Amino acid sequence: MQTTTRVAIIGGGVVGASVLYHLTKLGWSDVMLLERSELTSGSTWHAAGGFHTLNGDTNMAALQGYTIRLYRELEEITGMSCGLHHVGGVTLADNQDRFDMLLAERAKHRFMGLDTEIVGPEEIRKIAPVTNTDGIIGALYDPLDGHLDPSGTTHAYAKAARMGGATIETHCMVRETNQRSDGTWDVVTDKGTIHAEHVVNAGGLWAREVGAMAGVYFPLHPMEHQYLVTDDVPLIVDMMADGHEHPHVMDPAGESYLRQEGRGLCIGFYEQTCRPWAVGGTPWTFGQDLLADNFDKIEDSIAFAYRRFPDLERAGVKNVIHGPFTFAPDGNPLVGPVPGMRNYWSACGVMAGFSQGGGVGLTLAQWMIEGEPERDVMAMDVARFGNWITPGYTLPKVMENYQKRFSVSYPNEELPAARPFRTTPMYDIFSDLGAVWGHQYGLEVPNYFACGDEPTYETPSFRRSDAFAATGREVKAVREAVGINEVHNFGKYRISGTGARAWLDRIMAGRIPQPGRLSLTPMLSERGRLIGDFTVSCLSENDFRLTASYGAQAFHMRWFQQHAAADVEIENISDRVTGFQIAGPRARDVLAATTLSDVGDMRFLDVRRMTIGMTDCVVQRVSYTGDLGFEIYCDAMAQRALWNTLWDAGALHGMTPFGMRAMMSLRLDRFFGSWMSEFSPDYTAAETGLDRFIQWSKNTSFIGREAAEAEREKGPALRLVVFEVDADDADVQGYEPVWLDGNVVGFCTSGGWSHHAGKSIAMGFLPSDRVAEAPDVEIEILGQMRPARVITEPLLDPEGSRLRG
């Protein structure tokens, strides 16, 4: 066995094999895979082998599409069969909400170039004759759906990797992973120690145990999953005689997926009476094993399936496959460089390995070799969970995700498991004021405050929800008087030291302000992609504060630490510093009544230390509402005292608490973009308009400068624009296609109802060369073409006099 390698991949399932192959495909041949047993031991060998493109996140759907297309390439490279069956598939909808979800997904597919279509009951019976369509409204048909041979596919990856120079060691048990001072790793196995520059955890069912060897907790948990294979089904036998194969059928109402298996059927369930497996840890002795049959937990699911697919009841059960699969709390993989670690990479939690494994392998290989993936992969970035997550949180969230696997995913839905977990000192006060809670990055955040007969629970919907009136009331209060909300859900960082200014000038593309001022700046990757939009505040020459998205903390800290300098101290103070935003025409009056400091001369983008009531604060003259406003930051221990001061003073000025629903409406009035909607690694500063904040004149080679300057010279391919939409009862949520002259020319990123202007607003991208000719377009919302027009003047304060006055 070789004793040195550039990359040591731990785990020989389909994901580990895919990572190995893609590293060789992109040019690294000195790579090695270590498997304690045989390839496919674990979850891979007993998987049902289905694949599909349907995913609520468009980038995940694109990676799934890549994975499916890759299988033909693997067969051509290796001469091996992956056992491909491209039979197509239908996802059924038995109520309007499920049908709305399919309509929304079909709309996304249009601009992604996926050839799916909505079909009615009669067409369903022709496509999938095993289906009883009683009560079915319609379905989404995807011709790319299919299934394969899990073992054959994994071995095809492995052979392709070996052809590229990779080494595979089976029956090689990893016992320790120890990091050296230079960042490289000693991987201790029962065959000897391997010195590796990089380690990849592709441990699957054992990913938690492999991570623990390096002192890392991975938020994963295995769940028991059961599927059945029947004896011969006459209808299937007849179809085969005619040269046809039955397509997949996904039945969300029955929590089941069905496909043909030989001359019979295979059906699996995501039952509500689900059971976690190996709560105390996955046994190392487990391998190509199955769990004992458990028909009790799927009894209700089977009864429902017999009604939906009557042929099942008439067929005997030939095989029962009951084995564990590993899930993350939100069901997506954990991929990428592990925050706080050097040269340690994650490729685990890939529950849908044969839909996503190829995309995961490509993404990680690009990240390792090229420095960043080609597309935004935040949905599966291991950094989307912070160090606050625990096994006690992970388990109920994994169970909830399993139960919701085939449920409708609403844009405004708040899932209840493991909540509340992380709260601020304001939780009980806000609850007493009627807060209806959402959550971000594990933190409870008010969505709105219910008053009178307003609903204390927001009903999930694809259309305007029953929180519409409450949100409008809060918006009105901000625009006419003064509103208050918490700023805890901002990521906050302290950058200090003698090298702080120079470091920020290199990390940020924009202007770094002088003491007493703040600035807005994009943060770019080497390729010029947006990886953050920040507020930078200068308290003194060597003391700066940064604010950005709360949910991107681990993502941003990983980047900061990767580019750390000896004369700079970087601190994540997101949970140590909190406070409030006050916004509206009377905001200055409230602030003046609470402090001895003169706030009358505080200009837009000023930042000052001042005492408010008894509380020492940092106050910034800026507001995401687009109105006159102030962000007020204090120590978390003093937050309640600060609240009492502001609330008492605000009573004379009509102060009203407001939540994130109102915030997202208010920001539309000034065309403010939102992180992970308008601003994400999918886009550049020029495409989003954030290039106006780049300080081109500074004599610094800031990260991404070369790429940004090249785009500045030739112009961006896309432009972010704002639309006014003639909507009905549903507004843009994101990724709806934009039509012009009968063709899809762009897509939406976010939208909603402007309660201030009484208009439906959407933001989205058009090709730069089509913006001028496209004042009037159509936007497809839930299957309906809604007239829309490009608008360029903000709905509130076009001259900026309220914001800056």
mmCIF file with all atom_site columns, N, CA and C in Angstrom, residues 580-610:
data_model
loop_
_atom_site.group_PDB
_atom_site.id
_atom_site.type_symbol
_atom_site.label_atom_id
_atom_site.label_alt_id
_atom_site.label_comp_id
_atom_site.label_asym_id
_atom_site.label_entity_id
_atom_site.label_seq_id
_atom_site.pdbx_PDB_ins_code
_atom_site.Cartn_x
_atom_site.Cartn_y
_atom_site.Cartn_z
_atom_site.occupancy
_atom_site.B_iso_or_equiv
_atom_site.pdbx_formal_charge
_atom_site.auth_seq_id
_atom_site.auth_comp_id
_atom_site.auth_asym_id
_atom_site.auth_atom_id
_atom_site.pdbx_PDB_model_num
ATOM 1  N N  . PHE A 1 580 ? -31.301 46.778 18.097 1.00 0.00 ? 580 PHE A N  1
ATOM 2  C CA . PHE A 1 580 ? -32.554 47.049 17.391 1.00 0.00 ? 580 PHE A CA 1
ATOM 3  C C  . PHE A 1 580 ? -32.319 47.997 16.221 1.00 0.00 ? 580 PHE A C  1
ATOM 4  N N  . GLN A 1 581 ? -33.231 47.919 15.293 1.00 0.00 ? 581 GLN A N  1
ATOM 5  C CA . GLN A 1 581 ? -33.345 48.913 14.235 1.00 0.00 ? 581 GLN A CA 1
ATOM 6  C C  . GLN A 1 581 ? -34.605 49.720 14.495 1.00 0.00 ? 581 GLN A C  1
ATOM 7  N N  . ILE A 1 582 ? -34.513 51.035 14.416 1.00 0.00 ? 582 ILE A N  1
ATOM 8  C CA . ILE A 1 582 ? -35.712 51.868 14.414 1.00 0.00 ? 582 ILE A CA 1
ATOM 9  C C  . ILE A 1 582 ? -35.751 52.596 13.081 1.00 0.00 ? 582 ILE A C  1
ATOM 10 N N  . ALA A 1 583 ? -36.917 52.637 12.455 1.00 0.00 ? 583 ALA A N  1
ATOM 11 C CA . ALA A 1 583 ? -37.016 53.174 11.102 1.00 0.00 ? 583 ALA A CA 1
ATOM 12 C C  . ALA A 1 583 ? -38.370 53.837 10.913 1.00 0.00 ? 583 ALA A C  1
ATOM 13 N N  . GLY A 1 584 ? -38.373 54.884 10.118 1.00 0.00 ? 584 GLY A N  1
ATOM 14 C CA . GLY A 1 584 ? -39.590 55.628 9.827  1.00 0.00 ? 584 GLY A CA 1
ATOM 15 C C  . GLY A 1 584 ? -39.362 57.114 10.048 1.00 0.00 ? 584 GLY A C  1
ATOM 16 N N  . PRO A 1 585 ? -40.293 57.958 9.638  1.00 0.00 ? 585 PRO A N  1
ATOM 17 C CA . PRO A 1 585 ? -40.102 59.416 9.719  1.00 0.00 ? 585 PRO A CA 1
ATOM 18 C C  . PRO A 1 585 ? -39.895 59.943 11.139 1.00 0.00 ? 585 PRO A C  1
ATOM 19 N N  . ARG A 1 586 ? -40.303 59.184 12.171 1.00 0.00 ? 586 ARG A N  1
ATOM 20 C CA . ARG A 1 586 ? -40.131 59.655 13.548 1.00 0.00 ? 586 ARG A CA 1
ATOM 21 C C  . ARG A 1 586 ? -38.983 58.950 14.271 1.00 0.00 ? 586 ARG A C  1
ATOM 22 N N  . ALA A 1 587 ? -38.158 58.233 13.533 1.00 0.00 ? 587 ALA A N  1
ATOM 23 C CA . ALA A 1 587 ? -37.067 57.487 14.157 1.00 0.00 ? 587 ALA A CA 1
ATOM 24 C C  . ALA A 1 587 ? -36.077 58.416 14.851 1.00 0.00 ? 587 ALA A C  1
ATOM 25 N N  . ARG A 1 588 ? -35.751 59.548 14.223 1.00 0.00 ? 588 ARG A N  1
ATOM 26 C CA . ARG A 1 588 ? -34.800 60.472 14.840 1.00 0.00 ? 588 ARG A CA 1
ATOM 27 C C  . ARG A 1 588 ? -35.359 61.052 16.131 1.00 0.00 ? 588 ARG A C  1
ATOM 28 N N  . ASP A 1 589 ? -36.659 61.310 16.156 1.00 0.00 ? 589 ASP A N  1
ATOM 29 C CA . ASP A 1 589 ? -37.276 61.849 17.364 1.00 0.00 ? 589 ASP A CA 1
ATOM 30 C C  . ASP A 1 589 ? -37.154 60.865 18.528 1.00 0.00 ? 589 ASP A C  1
ATOM 31 N N  . VAL A 1 590 ? -37.367 59.595 18.232 1.00 0.00 ? 590 VAL A N  1
ATOM 32 C CA . VAL A 1 590 ? -37.251 58.580 19.280 1.00 0.00 ? 590 VAL A CA 1
ATOM 33 C C  . VAL A 1 590 ? -35.818 58.507 19.796 1.00 0.00 ? 590 VAL A C  1
ATOM 34 N N  . LEU A 1 591 ? -34.844 58.472 18.873 1.00 0.00 ? 591 LEU A N  1
ATOM 35 C CA . LEU A 1 591 ? -33.449 58.367 19.293 1.00 0.00 ? 591 LEU A CA 1
ATOM 36 C C  . LEU A 1 591 ? -33.037 59.588 20.112 1.00 0.00 ? 591 LEU A C  1
ATOM 37 N N  . ALA A 1 592 ? -33.437 60.775 19.679 1.00 0.00 ? 592 ALA A N  1
ATOM 38 C CA . ALA A 1 592 ? -33.064 62.002 20.397 1.00 0.00 ? 592 ALA A CA 1
ATOM 39 C C  . ALA A 1 592 ? -33.609 62.015 21.814 1.00 0.00 ? 592 ALA A C  1
ATOM 40 N N  . ALA A 1 593 ? -34.751 61.383 22.018 1.00 0.00 ? 593 ALA A N  1
ATOM 41 C CA . ALA A 1 593 ? -35.373 61.377 23.341 1.00 0.00 ? 593 ALA A CA 1
ATOM 42 C C  . ALA A 1 593 ? -34.720 60.408 24.310 1.00 0.00 ? 593 ALA A C  1
ATOM 43 N N  . THR A 1 594 ? -33.785 59.606 23.818 1.00 0.00 ? 594 THR A N  1
ATOM 44 C CA . THR A 1 594 ? -33.204 58.556 24.666 1.00 0.00 ? 594 THR A CA 1
ATOM 45 C C  . THR A 1 594 ? -31.735 58.780 25.002 1.00 0.00 ? 594 THR A C  1
ATOM 46 N N  . THR A 1 595 ? -31.119 59.830 24.484 1.00 0.00 ? 595 THR A N  1
ATOM 47 C CA . THR A 1 595 ? -29.680 60.021 24.658 1.00 0.00 ? 595 THR A CA 1
ATOM 48 C C  . THR A 1 595 ? -29.346 61.489 24.861 1.00 0.00 ? 595 THR A C  1
ATOM 49 N N  . LEU A 1 596 ? -28.246 61.735 25.547 1.00 0.00 ? 596 LEU A N  1
ATOM 50 C CA . LEU A 1 596 ? -27.746 63.097 25.702 1.00 0.00 ? 596 LEU A CA 1
ATOM 51 C C  . LEU A 1 596 ? -26.911 63.518 24.508 1.00 0.00 ? 596 LEU A C  1
ATOM 52 N N  . SER A 1 597 ? -26.554 62.593 23.661 1.00 0.00 ? 597 SER A N  1
ATOM 53 C CA . SER A 1 597 ? -25.777 62.914 22.458 1.00 0.00 ? 597 SER A CA 1
ATOM 54 C C  . SER A 1 597 ? -26.644 63.662 21.455 1.00 0.00 ? 597 SER A C  1
ATOM 55 N N  . ASP A 1 598 ? -26.000 64.498 20.662 1.00 0.00 ? 598 ASP A N  1
ATOM 56 C CA . ASP A 1 598 ? -26.696 65.228 19.599 1.00 0.00 ? 598 ASP A CA 1
ATOM 57 C C  . ASP A 1 598 ? -26.819 64.314 18.384 1.00 0.00 ? 598 ASP A C  1
ATOM 58 N N  . VAL A 1 599 ? -28.041 63.961 18.027 1.00 0.00 ? 599 VAL A N  1
ATOM 59 C CA . VAL A 1 599 ? -28.240 63.105 16.858 1.00 0.00 ? 599 VAL A CA 1
ATOM 60 C C  . VAL A 1 599 ? -28.719 63.903 15.649 1.00 0.00 ? 599 VAL A C  1
ATOM 61 N N  . GLY A 1 600 ? -28.970 65.188 15.840 1.00 0.00 ? 600 GLY A N  1
ATOM 62 C CA . GLY A 1 600 ? -29.489 66.009 14.741 1.00 0.00 ? 600 GLY A CA 1
ATOM 63 C C  . GLY A 1 600 ? -28.522 66.163 13.594 1.00 0.00 ? 600 GLY A C  1
ATOM 64 N N  . ASP A 1 601 ? -27.213 66.091 13.902 1.00 0.00 ? 601 ASP A N  1
ATOM 65 C CA . ASP A 1 601 ? -26.223 66.263 12.846 1.00 0.00 ? 601 ASP A CA 1
ATOM 66 C C  . ASP A 1 601 ? -25.664 64.936 12.352 1.00 0.00 ? 601 ASP A C  1
ATOM 67 N N  . MET A 1 602 ? -26.318 63.838 12.718 1.00 0.00 ? 602 MET A N  1
ATOM 68 C CA . MET A 1 602 ? -25.829 62.527 12.302 1.00 0.00 ? 602 MET A CA 1
ATOM 69 C C  . MET A 1 602 ? -26.245 62.272 10.859 1.00 0.00 ? 602 MET A C  1
ATOM 70 N N  . ARG A 1 603 ? -25.256 62.198 9.989  1.00 0.00 ? 603 ARG A N  1
ATOM 71 C CA . ARG A 1 603 ? -25.508 62.062 8.550  1.00 0.00 ? 603 ARG A CA 1
ATOM 72 C C  . ARG A 1 603 ? -25.756 60.601 8.173  1.00 0.00 ? 603 ARG A C  1
ATOM 73 N N  . PHE A 1 604 ? -26.322 60.420 7.004  1.00 0.00 ? 604 PHE A N  1
ATOM 74 C CA . PHE A 1 604 ? -26.463 59.092 6.441  1.00 0.00 ? 604 PHE A CA 1
ATOM 75 C C  . PHE A 1 604 ? -25.080 58.452 6.330  1.00 0.00 ? 604 PHE A C  1
ATOM 76 N N  . LEU A 1 605 ? -24.936 57.228 6.785  1.00 0.00 ? 605 LEU A N  1
ATOM 77 C CA . LEU A 1 605 ? -23.711 56.439 6.803  1.00 0.00 ? 605 LEU A CA 1
ATOM 78 C C  . LEU A 1 605 ? -22.728 56.885 7.887  1.00 0.00 ? 605 LEU A C  1
ATOM 79 N N  . ASP A 1 606 ? -23.183 57.670 8.863  1.00 0.00 ? 606 ASP A N  1
ATOM 80 C CA . ASP A 1 606 ? -22.372 57.943 10.049 1.00 0.00 ? 606 ASP A CA 1
ATOM 81 C C  . ASP A 1 606 ? -22.486 56.778 11.031 1.00 0.00 ? 606 ASP A C  1
ATOM 82 N N  . VAL A 1 607 ? -21.447 56.568 11.819 1.00 0.00 ? 607 VAL A N  1
ATOM 83 C CA . VAL A 1 607 ? -21.479 55.583 12.896 1.00 0.00 ? 607 VAL A CA 1
ATOM 84 C C  . VAL A 1 607 ? -20.843 56.222 14.135 1.00 0.00 ? 607 VAL A C  1
ATOM 85 N N  . ARG A 1 608 ? -21.510 56.071 15.294 1.00 0.00 ? 608 ARG A N  1
ATOM 86 C CA . ARG A 1 608 ? -21.032 56.707 16.517 1.00 0.00 ? 608 ARG A CA 1
ATOM 87 C C  . ARG A 1 608 ? -21.272 55.798 17.711 1.00 0.00 ? 608 ARG A C  1
ATOM 88 N N  . ARG A 1 609 ? -20.414 55.955 18.717 1.00 0.00 ? 609 ARG A N  1
ATOM 89 C CA . ARG A 1 609 ? -20.697 55.388 20.025 1.00 0.00 ? 609 ARG A CA 1
ATOM 90 C C  . ARG A 1 609 ? -21.531 56.396 20.796 1.00 0.00 ? 609 ARG A C  1
ATOM 91 N N  . MET A 1 610 ? -22.553 55.926 21.469 1.00 0.00 ? 610 MET A N  1
ATOM 92 C CA . MET A 1 610 ? -23.338 56.802 22.323 1.00 0.00 ? 610 MET A CA 1
ATOM 93 C C  . MET A 1 610 ? -24.041 55.963 23.384 1.00 0.00 ? 610 MET A C  1
#
